[in-house]
CSV table of C-alpha atoms and ligand atoms in Angstrom, one decimal:
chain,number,residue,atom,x,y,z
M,208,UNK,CA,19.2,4.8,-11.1
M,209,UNK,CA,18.4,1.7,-9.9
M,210,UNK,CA,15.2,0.2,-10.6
M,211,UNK,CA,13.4,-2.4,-7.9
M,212,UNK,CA,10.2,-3.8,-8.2
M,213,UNK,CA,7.7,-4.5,-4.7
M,214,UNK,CA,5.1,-6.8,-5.1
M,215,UNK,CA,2.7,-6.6,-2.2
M,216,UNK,CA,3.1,-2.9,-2.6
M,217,UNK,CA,-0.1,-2.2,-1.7
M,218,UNK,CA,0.2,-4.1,1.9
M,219,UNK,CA,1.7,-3.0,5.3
M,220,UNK,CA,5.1,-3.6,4.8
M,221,UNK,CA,5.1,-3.3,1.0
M,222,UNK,CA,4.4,0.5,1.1
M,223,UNK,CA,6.7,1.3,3.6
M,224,UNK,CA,9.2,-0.4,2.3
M,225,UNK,CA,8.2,1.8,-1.1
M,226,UNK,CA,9.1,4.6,0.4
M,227,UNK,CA,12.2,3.7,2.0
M,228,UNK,CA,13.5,2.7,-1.7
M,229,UNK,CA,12.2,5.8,-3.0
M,230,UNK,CA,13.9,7.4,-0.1
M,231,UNK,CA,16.9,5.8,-0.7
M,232,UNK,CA,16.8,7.1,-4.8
M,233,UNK,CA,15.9,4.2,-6.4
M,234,UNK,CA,13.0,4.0,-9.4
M,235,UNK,CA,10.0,1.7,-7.8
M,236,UNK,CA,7.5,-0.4,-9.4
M,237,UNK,CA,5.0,-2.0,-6.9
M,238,UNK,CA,2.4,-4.2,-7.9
M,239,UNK,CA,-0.6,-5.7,-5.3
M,240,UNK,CA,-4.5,-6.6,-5.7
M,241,UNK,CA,-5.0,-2.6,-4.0
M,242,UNK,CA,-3.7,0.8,-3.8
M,243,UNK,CA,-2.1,1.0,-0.3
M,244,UNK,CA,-5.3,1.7,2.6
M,245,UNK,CA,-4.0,4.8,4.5
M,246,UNK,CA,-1.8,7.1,2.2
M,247,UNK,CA,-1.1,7.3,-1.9
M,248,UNK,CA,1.8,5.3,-2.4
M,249,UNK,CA,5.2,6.5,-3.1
M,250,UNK,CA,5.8,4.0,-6.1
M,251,UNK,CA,6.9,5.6,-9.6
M,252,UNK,CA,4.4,3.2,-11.6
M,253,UNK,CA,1.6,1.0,-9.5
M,254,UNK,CA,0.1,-1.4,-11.2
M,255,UNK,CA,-3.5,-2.7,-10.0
M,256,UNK,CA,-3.2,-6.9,-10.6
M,257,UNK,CA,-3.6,-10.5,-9.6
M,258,UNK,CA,-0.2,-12.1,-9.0
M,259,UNK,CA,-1.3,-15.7,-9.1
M,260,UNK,CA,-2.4,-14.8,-13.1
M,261,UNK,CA,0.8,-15.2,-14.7
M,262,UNK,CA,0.4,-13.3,-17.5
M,263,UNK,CA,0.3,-10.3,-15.2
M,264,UNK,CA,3.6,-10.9,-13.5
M,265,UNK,CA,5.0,-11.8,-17.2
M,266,UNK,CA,3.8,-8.3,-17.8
M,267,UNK,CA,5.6,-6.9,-14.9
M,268,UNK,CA,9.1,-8.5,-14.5
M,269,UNK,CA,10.8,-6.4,-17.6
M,270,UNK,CA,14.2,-6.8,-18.1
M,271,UNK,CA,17.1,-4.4,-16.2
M,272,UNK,CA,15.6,-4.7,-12.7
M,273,UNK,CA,18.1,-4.6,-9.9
M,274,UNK,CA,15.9,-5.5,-7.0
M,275,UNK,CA,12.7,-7.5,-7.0
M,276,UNK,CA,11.2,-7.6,-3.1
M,277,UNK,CA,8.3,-10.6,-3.3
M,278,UNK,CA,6.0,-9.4,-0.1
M,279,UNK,CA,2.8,-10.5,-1.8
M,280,UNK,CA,1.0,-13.3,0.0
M,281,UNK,CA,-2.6,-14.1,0.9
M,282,UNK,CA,-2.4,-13.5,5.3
M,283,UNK,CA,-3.9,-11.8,8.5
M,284,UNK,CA,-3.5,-12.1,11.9
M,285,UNK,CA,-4.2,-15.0,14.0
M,286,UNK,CA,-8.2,-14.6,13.6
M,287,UNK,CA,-7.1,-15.3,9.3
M,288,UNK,CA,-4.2,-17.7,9.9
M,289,UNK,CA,-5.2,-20.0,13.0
M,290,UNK,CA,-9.4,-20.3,12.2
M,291,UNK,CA,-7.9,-22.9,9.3
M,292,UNK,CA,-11.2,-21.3,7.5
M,293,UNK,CA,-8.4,-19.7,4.8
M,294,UNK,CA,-6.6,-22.8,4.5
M,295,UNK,CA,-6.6,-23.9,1.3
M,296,UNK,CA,-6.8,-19.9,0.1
M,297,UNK,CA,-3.9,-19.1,1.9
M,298,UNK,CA,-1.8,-21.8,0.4
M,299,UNK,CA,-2.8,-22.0,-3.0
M,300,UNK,CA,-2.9,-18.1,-3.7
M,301,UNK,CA,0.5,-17.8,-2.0
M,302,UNK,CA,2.6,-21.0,-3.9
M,303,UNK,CA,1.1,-19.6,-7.2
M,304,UNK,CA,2.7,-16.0,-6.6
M,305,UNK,CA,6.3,-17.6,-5.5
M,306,UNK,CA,6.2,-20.6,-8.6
M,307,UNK,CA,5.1,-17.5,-10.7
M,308,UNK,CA,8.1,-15.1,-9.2
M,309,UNK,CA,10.8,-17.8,-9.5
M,310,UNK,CA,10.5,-18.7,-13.1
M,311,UNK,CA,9.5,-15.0,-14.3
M,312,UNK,CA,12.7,-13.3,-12.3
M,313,UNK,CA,15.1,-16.3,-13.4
M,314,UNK,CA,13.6,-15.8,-17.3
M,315,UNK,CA,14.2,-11.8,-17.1
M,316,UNK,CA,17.5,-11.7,-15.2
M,317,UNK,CA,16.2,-9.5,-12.0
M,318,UNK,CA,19.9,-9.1,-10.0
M,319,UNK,CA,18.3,-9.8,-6.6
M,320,UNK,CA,15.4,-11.6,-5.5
M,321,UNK,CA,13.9,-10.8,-1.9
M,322,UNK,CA,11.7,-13.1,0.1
M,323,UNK,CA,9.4,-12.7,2.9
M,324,UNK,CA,9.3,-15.6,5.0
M,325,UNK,CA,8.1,-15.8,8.4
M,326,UNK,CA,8.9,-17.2,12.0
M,327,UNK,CA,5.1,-18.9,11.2
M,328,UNK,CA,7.8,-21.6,9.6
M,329,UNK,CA,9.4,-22.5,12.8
M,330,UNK,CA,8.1,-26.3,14.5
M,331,UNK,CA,5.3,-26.4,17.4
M,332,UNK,CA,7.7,-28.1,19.5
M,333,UNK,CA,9.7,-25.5,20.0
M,334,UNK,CA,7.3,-23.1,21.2
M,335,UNK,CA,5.3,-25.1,23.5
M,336,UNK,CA,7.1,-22.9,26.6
M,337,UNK,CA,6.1,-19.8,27.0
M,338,UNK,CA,8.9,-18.9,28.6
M,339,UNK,CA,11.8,-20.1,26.4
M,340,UNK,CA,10.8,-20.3,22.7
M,341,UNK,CA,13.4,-21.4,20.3
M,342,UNK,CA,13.5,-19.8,16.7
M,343,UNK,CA,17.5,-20.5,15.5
M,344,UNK,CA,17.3,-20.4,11.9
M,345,UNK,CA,18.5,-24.2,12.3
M,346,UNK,CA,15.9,-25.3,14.1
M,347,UNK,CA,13.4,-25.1,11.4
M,348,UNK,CA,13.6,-29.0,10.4
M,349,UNK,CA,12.2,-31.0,11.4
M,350,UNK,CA,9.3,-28.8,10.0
M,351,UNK,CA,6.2,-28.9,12.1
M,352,UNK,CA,4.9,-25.3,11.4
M,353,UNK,CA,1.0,-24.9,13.4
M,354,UNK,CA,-0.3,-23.4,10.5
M,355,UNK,CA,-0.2,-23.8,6.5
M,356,UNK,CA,0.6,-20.3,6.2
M,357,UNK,CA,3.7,-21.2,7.9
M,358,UNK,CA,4.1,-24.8,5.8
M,359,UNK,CA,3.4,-22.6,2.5
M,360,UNK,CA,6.3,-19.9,3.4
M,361,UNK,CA,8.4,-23.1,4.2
M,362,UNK,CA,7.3,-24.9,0.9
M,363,UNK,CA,8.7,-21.1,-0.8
M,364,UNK,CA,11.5,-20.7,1.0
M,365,UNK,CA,12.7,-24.2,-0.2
M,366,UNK,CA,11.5,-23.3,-4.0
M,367,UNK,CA,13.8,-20.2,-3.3
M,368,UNK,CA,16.5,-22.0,-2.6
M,369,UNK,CA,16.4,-25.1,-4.9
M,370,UNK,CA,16.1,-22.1,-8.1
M,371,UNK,CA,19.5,-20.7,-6.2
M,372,UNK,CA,20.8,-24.0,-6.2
M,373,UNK,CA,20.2,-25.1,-9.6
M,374,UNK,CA,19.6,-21.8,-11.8
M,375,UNK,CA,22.0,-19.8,-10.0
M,376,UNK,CA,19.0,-17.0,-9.1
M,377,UNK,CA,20.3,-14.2,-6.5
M,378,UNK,CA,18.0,-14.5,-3.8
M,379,UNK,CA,17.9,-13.0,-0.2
M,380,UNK,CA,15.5,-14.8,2.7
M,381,UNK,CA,13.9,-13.0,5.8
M,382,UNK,CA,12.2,-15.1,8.4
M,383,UNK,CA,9.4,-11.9,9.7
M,384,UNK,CA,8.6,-11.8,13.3
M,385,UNK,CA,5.3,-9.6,14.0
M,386,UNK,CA,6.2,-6.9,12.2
M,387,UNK,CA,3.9,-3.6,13.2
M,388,UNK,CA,3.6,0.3,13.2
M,389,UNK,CA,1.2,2.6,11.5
M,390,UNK,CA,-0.4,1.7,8.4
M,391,UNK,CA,-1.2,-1.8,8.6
M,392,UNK,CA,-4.3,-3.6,9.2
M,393,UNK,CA,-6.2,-2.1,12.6
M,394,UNK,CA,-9.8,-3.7,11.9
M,395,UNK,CA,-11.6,-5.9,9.6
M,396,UNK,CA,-9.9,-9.4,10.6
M,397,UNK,CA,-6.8,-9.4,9.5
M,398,UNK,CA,-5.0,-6.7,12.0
M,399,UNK,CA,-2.3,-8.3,14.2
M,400,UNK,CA,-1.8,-8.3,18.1
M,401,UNK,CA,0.0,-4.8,18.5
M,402,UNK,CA,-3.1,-3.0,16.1
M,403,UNK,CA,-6.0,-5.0,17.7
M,404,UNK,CA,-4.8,-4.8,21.4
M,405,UNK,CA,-4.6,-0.8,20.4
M,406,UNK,CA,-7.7,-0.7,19.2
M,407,UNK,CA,-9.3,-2.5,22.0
M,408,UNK,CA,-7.8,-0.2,24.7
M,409,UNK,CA,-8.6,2.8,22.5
M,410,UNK,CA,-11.9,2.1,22.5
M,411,UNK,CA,-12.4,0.1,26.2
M,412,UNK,CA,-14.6,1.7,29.0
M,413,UNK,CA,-13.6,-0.2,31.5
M,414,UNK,CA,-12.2,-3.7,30.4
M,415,UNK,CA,-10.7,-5.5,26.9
M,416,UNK,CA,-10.8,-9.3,25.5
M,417,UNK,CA,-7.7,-10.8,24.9
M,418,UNK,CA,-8.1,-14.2,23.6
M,419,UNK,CA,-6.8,-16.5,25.4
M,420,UNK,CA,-4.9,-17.2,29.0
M,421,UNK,CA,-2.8,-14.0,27.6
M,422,UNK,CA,0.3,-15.7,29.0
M,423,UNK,CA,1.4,-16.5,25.7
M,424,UNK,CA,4.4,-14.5,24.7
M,425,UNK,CA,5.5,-13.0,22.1
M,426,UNK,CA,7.8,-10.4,20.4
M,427,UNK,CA,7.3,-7.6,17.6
M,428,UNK,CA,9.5,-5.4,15.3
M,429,UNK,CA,9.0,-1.9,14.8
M,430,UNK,CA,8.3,-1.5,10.8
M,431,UNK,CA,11.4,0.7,10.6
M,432,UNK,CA,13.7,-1.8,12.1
M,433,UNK,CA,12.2,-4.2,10.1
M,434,UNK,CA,13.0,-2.4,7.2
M,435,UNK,CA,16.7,-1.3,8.5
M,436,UNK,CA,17.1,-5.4,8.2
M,437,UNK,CA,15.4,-6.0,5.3
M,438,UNK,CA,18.3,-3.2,3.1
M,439,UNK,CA,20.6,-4.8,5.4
M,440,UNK,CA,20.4,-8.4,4.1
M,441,UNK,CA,20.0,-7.2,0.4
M,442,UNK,CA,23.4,-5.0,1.2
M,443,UNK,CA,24.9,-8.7,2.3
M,444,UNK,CA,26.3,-11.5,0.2
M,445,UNK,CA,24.3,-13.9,3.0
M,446,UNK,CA,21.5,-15.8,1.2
M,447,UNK,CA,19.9,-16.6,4.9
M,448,UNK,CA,17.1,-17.9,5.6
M,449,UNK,CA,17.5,-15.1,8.7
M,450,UNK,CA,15.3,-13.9,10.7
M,451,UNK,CA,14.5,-10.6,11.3
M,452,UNK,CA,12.4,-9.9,14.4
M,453,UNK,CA,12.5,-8.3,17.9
M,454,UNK,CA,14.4,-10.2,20.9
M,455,UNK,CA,11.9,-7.9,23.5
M,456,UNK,CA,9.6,-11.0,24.0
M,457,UNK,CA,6.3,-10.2,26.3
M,458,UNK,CA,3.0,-11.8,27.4
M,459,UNK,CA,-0.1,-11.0,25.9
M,460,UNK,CA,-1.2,-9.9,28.9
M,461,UNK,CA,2.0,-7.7,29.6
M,462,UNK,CA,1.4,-6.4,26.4
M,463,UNK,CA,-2.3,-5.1,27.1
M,464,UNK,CA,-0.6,-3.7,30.0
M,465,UNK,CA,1.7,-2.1,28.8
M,466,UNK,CA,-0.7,-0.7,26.2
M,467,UNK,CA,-3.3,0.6,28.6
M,468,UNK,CA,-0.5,2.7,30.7
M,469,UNK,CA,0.8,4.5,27.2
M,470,UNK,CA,-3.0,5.1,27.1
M,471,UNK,CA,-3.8,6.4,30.7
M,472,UNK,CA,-6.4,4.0,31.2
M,473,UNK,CA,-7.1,1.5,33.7
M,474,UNK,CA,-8.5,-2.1,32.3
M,475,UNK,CA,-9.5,-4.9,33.3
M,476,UNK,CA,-8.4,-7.7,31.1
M,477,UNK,CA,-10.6,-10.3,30.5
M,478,UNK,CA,-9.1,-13.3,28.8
M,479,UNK,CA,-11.8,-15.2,26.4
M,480,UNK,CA,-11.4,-18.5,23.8
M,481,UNK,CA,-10.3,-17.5,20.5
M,482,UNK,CA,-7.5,-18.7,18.2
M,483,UNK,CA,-3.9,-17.5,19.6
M,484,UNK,CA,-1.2,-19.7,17.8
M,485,UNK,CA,1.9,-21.0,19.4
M,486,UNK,CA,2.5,-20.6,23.5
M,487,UNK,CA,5.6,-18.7,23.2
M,488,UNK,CA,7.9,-17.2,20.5
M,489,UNK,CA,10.7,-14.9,20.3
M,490,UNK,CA,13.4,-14.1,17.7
M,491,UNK,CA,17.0,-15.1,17.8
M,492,UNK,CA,19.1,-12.1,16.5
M,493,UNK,CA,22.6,-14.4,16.9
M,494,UNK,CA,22.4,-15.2,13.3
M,495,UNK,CA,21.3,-11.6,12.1
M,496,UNK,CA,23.7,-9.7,13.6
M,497,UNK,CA,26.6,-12.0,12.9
M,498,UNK,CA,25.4,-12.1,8.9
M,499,UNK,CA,24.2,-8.8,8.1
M,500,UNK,CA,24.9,-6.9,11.0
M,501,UNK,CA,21.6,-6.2,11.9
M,502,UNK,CA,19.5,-5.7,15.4
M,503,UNK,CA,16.6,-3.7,15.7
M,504,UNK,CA,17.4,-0.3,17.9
M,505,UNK,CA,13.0,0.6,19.1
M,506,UNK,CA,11.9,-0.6,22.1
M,507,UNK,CA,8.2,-2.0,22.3
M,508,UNK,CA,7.0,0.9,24.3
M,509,UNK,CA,8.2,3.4,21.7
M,510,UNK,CA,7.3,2.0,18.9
M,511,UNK,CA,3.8,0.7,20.8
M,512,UNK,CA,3.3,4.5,21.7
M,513,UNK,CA,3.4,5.7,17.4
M,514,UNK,CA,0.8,2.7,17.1
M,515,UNK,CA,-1.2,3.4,19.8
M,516,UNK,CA,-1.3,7.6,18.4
M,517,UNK,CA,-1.6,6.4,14.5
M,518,UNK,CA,-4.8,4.2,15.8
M,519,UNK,CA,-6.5,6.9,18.0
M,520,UNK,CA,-6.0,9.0,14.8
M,521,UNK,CA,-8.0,6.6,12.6
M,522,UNK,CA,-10.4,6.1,15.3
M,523,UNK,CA,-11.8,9.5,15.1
M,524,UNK,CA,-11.7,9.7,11.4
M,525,UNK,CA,-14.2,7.0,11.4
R,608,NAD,P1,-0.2,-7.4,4.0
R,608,NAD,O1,-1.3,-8.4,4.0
R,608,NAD,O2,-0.4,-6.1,4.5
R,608,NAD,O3,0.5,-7.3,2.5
R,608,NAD,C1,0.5,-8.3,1.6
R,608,NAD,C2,0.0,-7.7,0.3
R,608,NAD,O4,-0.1,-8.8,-0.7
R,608,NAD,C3,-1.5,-7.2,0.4
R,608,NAD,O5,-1.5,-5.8,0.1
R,608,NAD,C4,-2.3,-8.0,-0.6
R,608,NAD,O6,-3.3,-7.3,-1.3
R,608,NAD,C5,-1.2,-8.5,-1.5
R,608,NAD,N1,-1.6,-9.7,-2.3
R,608,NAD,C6,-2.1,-10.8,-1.7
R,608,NAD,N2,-2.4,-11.6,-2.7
R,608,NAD,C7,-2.1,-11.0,-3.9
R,608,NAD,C8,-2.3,-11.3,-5.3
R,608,NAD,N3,-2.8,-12.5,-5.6
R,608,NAD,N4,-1.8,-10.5,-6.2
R,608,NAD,C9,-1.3,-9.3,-5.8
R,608,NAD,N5,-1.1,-8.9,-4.5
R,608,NAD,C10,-1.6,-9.7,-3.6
R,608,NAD,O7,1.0,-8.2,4.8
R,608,NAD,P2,2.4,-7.5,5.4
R,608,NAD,O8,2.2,-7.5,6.9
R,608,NAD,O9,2.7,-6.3,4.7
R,608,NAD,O10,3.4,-8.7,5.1
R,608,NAD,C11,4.2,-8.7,3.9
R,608,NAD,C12,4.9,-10.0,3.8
R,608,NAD,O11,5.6,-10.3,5.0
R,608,NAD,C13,4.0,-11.2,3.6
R,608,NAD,O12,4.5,-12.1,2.7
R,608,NAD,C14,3.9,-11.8,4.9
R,608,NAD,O13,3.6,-13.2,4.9
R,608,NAD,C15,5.3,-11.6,5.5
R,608,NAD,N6,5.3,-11.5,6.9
R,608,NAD,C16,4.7,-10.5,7.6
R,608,NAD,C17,4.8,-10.5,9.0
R,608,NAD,C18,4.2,-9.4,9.7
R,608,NAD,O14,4.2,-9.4,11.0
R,608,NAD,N7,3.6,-8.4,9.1
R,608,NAD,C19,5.4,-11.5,9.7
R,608,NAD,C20,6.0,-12.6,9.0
R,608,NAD,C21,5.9,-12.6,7.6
């Protein structure tokens, strides 16, 4: 049987992607500051602990693991990320994990080593058109990420690669796009577009705040693709840095839209100051399916309506 360890089980993607490895027959070990939020997780062994305390991940990088997936990193949605009120959080917490996951997964022999980085890493430059976004893997330098989130998963994916280079460790890089589905974040700060925008029309009478013009665009992956690309990659011999995200790029506004019809309601949108990132981004599959043989198959709508349901479910529980 083999044996894969997920750290950042506790998190969105971390405990689906649990279950898909449990699915798929292996023996899991997921470790994160928290139990999963919104259903017990599927892991064989969960272990409760700091990842930025080295001793702990000393203590959970044994020898004979196949698979190590490193999801674990300190990060919201734009209301965490673009504030800059986590900063210096955001970075430090996040490095120590990866320097700590690096030199314990070389040390113990772990056969592959998964990354999560995100389209956060891609330059300001690029994405100053709402309308045409560019996010090729190769144009990445020269780095000008607009947030240290995105400097810090750069920063990573470079220590990655230079412990590849020089130590010969296996590793496997994923550039995220706004991944979302049920079971992530939907209040509290850290939810994303797809869960706040839900939320908002779930609960609007007769209008919704969207921060910003809302003509800012953007795409977003359906948890299951996401995870389809993420087995995909670790099924390759392709090292990446690729990205894995949706090409069905929207407007904010389109979005809320679009949102509202799945819901039956009729909303005004009323567009307010608040922090909203880049003007436009969208991923570039070219690389993907060329490499791994990967493209997401949801639409937005689809996988927006299993949101929209999963949020109007938590909604009444509260
Ligand atoms: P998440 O916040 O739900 O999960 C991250 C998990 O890491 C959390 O459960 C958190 O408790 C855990 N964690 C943070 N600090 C820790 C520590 N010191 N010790 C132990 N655990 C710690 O985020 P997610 O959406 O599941 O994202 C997973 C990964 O994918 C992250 O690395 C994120 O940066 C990356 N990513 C996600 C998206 C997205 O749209 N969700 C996009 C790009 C990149």
């Amino acid at each position: 049987m083999k044996k894969a360890i997920v750290f950042g089980a506790g998190g969105f993607i971390g405990s689906h992607l649990v279950r898909r490895l449990k699915a798929e027959g292996y023996w899991v070990r997921g470790v994160d500051l928290k139990q999963p939020a919104f259903s017990a997780t599927a892991a064989d062994e969960f272990v409760v602990g700091d990842l930025r305390d080295r001793a702990l991940v000393d203590k959970v990088i044994d020898r004979g693991i196949d698979e190590l997936y490193q999801l674990a990193a300190d990060m919201g949605g734009a209301g965490y990320l673009f504030s800059g009120d986590n900063d210096a959080a955001v970075m430090h917490n996040s490095a120590q994990i990866n320097l700590h996951t690096v030199e314990l997964a070389l040390e113990r022999g772990v056969g592959k080593v998964f990354f999560s980085s995100s389209a956060c890493i891609y330059p300001k430059y690029n994405q100053l058109n709402p309308d045409d976004p560019k996010c090729a893997e190769d144009s990445a330098y020269p780095a000008d990420p607009d947030s240290e989130y995105g400097w810090e998963k750069l920063f990573a994916e470079r220590l990655y690669l230079a412990f590849h280079k020089n130590h010969g460790l296996n590793i496997r890089l994923a550039r995220f796009h706004n991944v979302f589905g049920p079971e992530g974040p939907w209040q509290g700060g850290k939810e994303k577009a797809p869960a706040a925008l839900c939320r908002k029309v779930a609960e609007g009478k007769d209008q919704i705040e969207i921060w910003g013009d809302g003509l800012q665009t953007r795409s977003f992956l359906y948890i299951d693709d996401c995870l389809d690309g993420v087995r995909a990659l670790m099924h390759s011999t392709f090292i990446g840095p690729v990205n894995i995200g949706s090409e069905e790029m929207i407007s904010i506004n389109d979005y809320a839209g679009m949102i509202a019809d799945i819901a039956g309601k009729s909303l005004k949108i009323n567009n307010i100051p608040g922090p909203q990132g880049v003007r436009g981004r969208n991923s570039d599959n070219r690389l993907a399916l060329e490499k791994i043989g990967w493209n997401p198959k949801m639409t937005l709508r689809e996988g927006t309506e299993r949101l929209y349901n999963w949020i109007v479910a938590e909604i009444a529980k509260t």
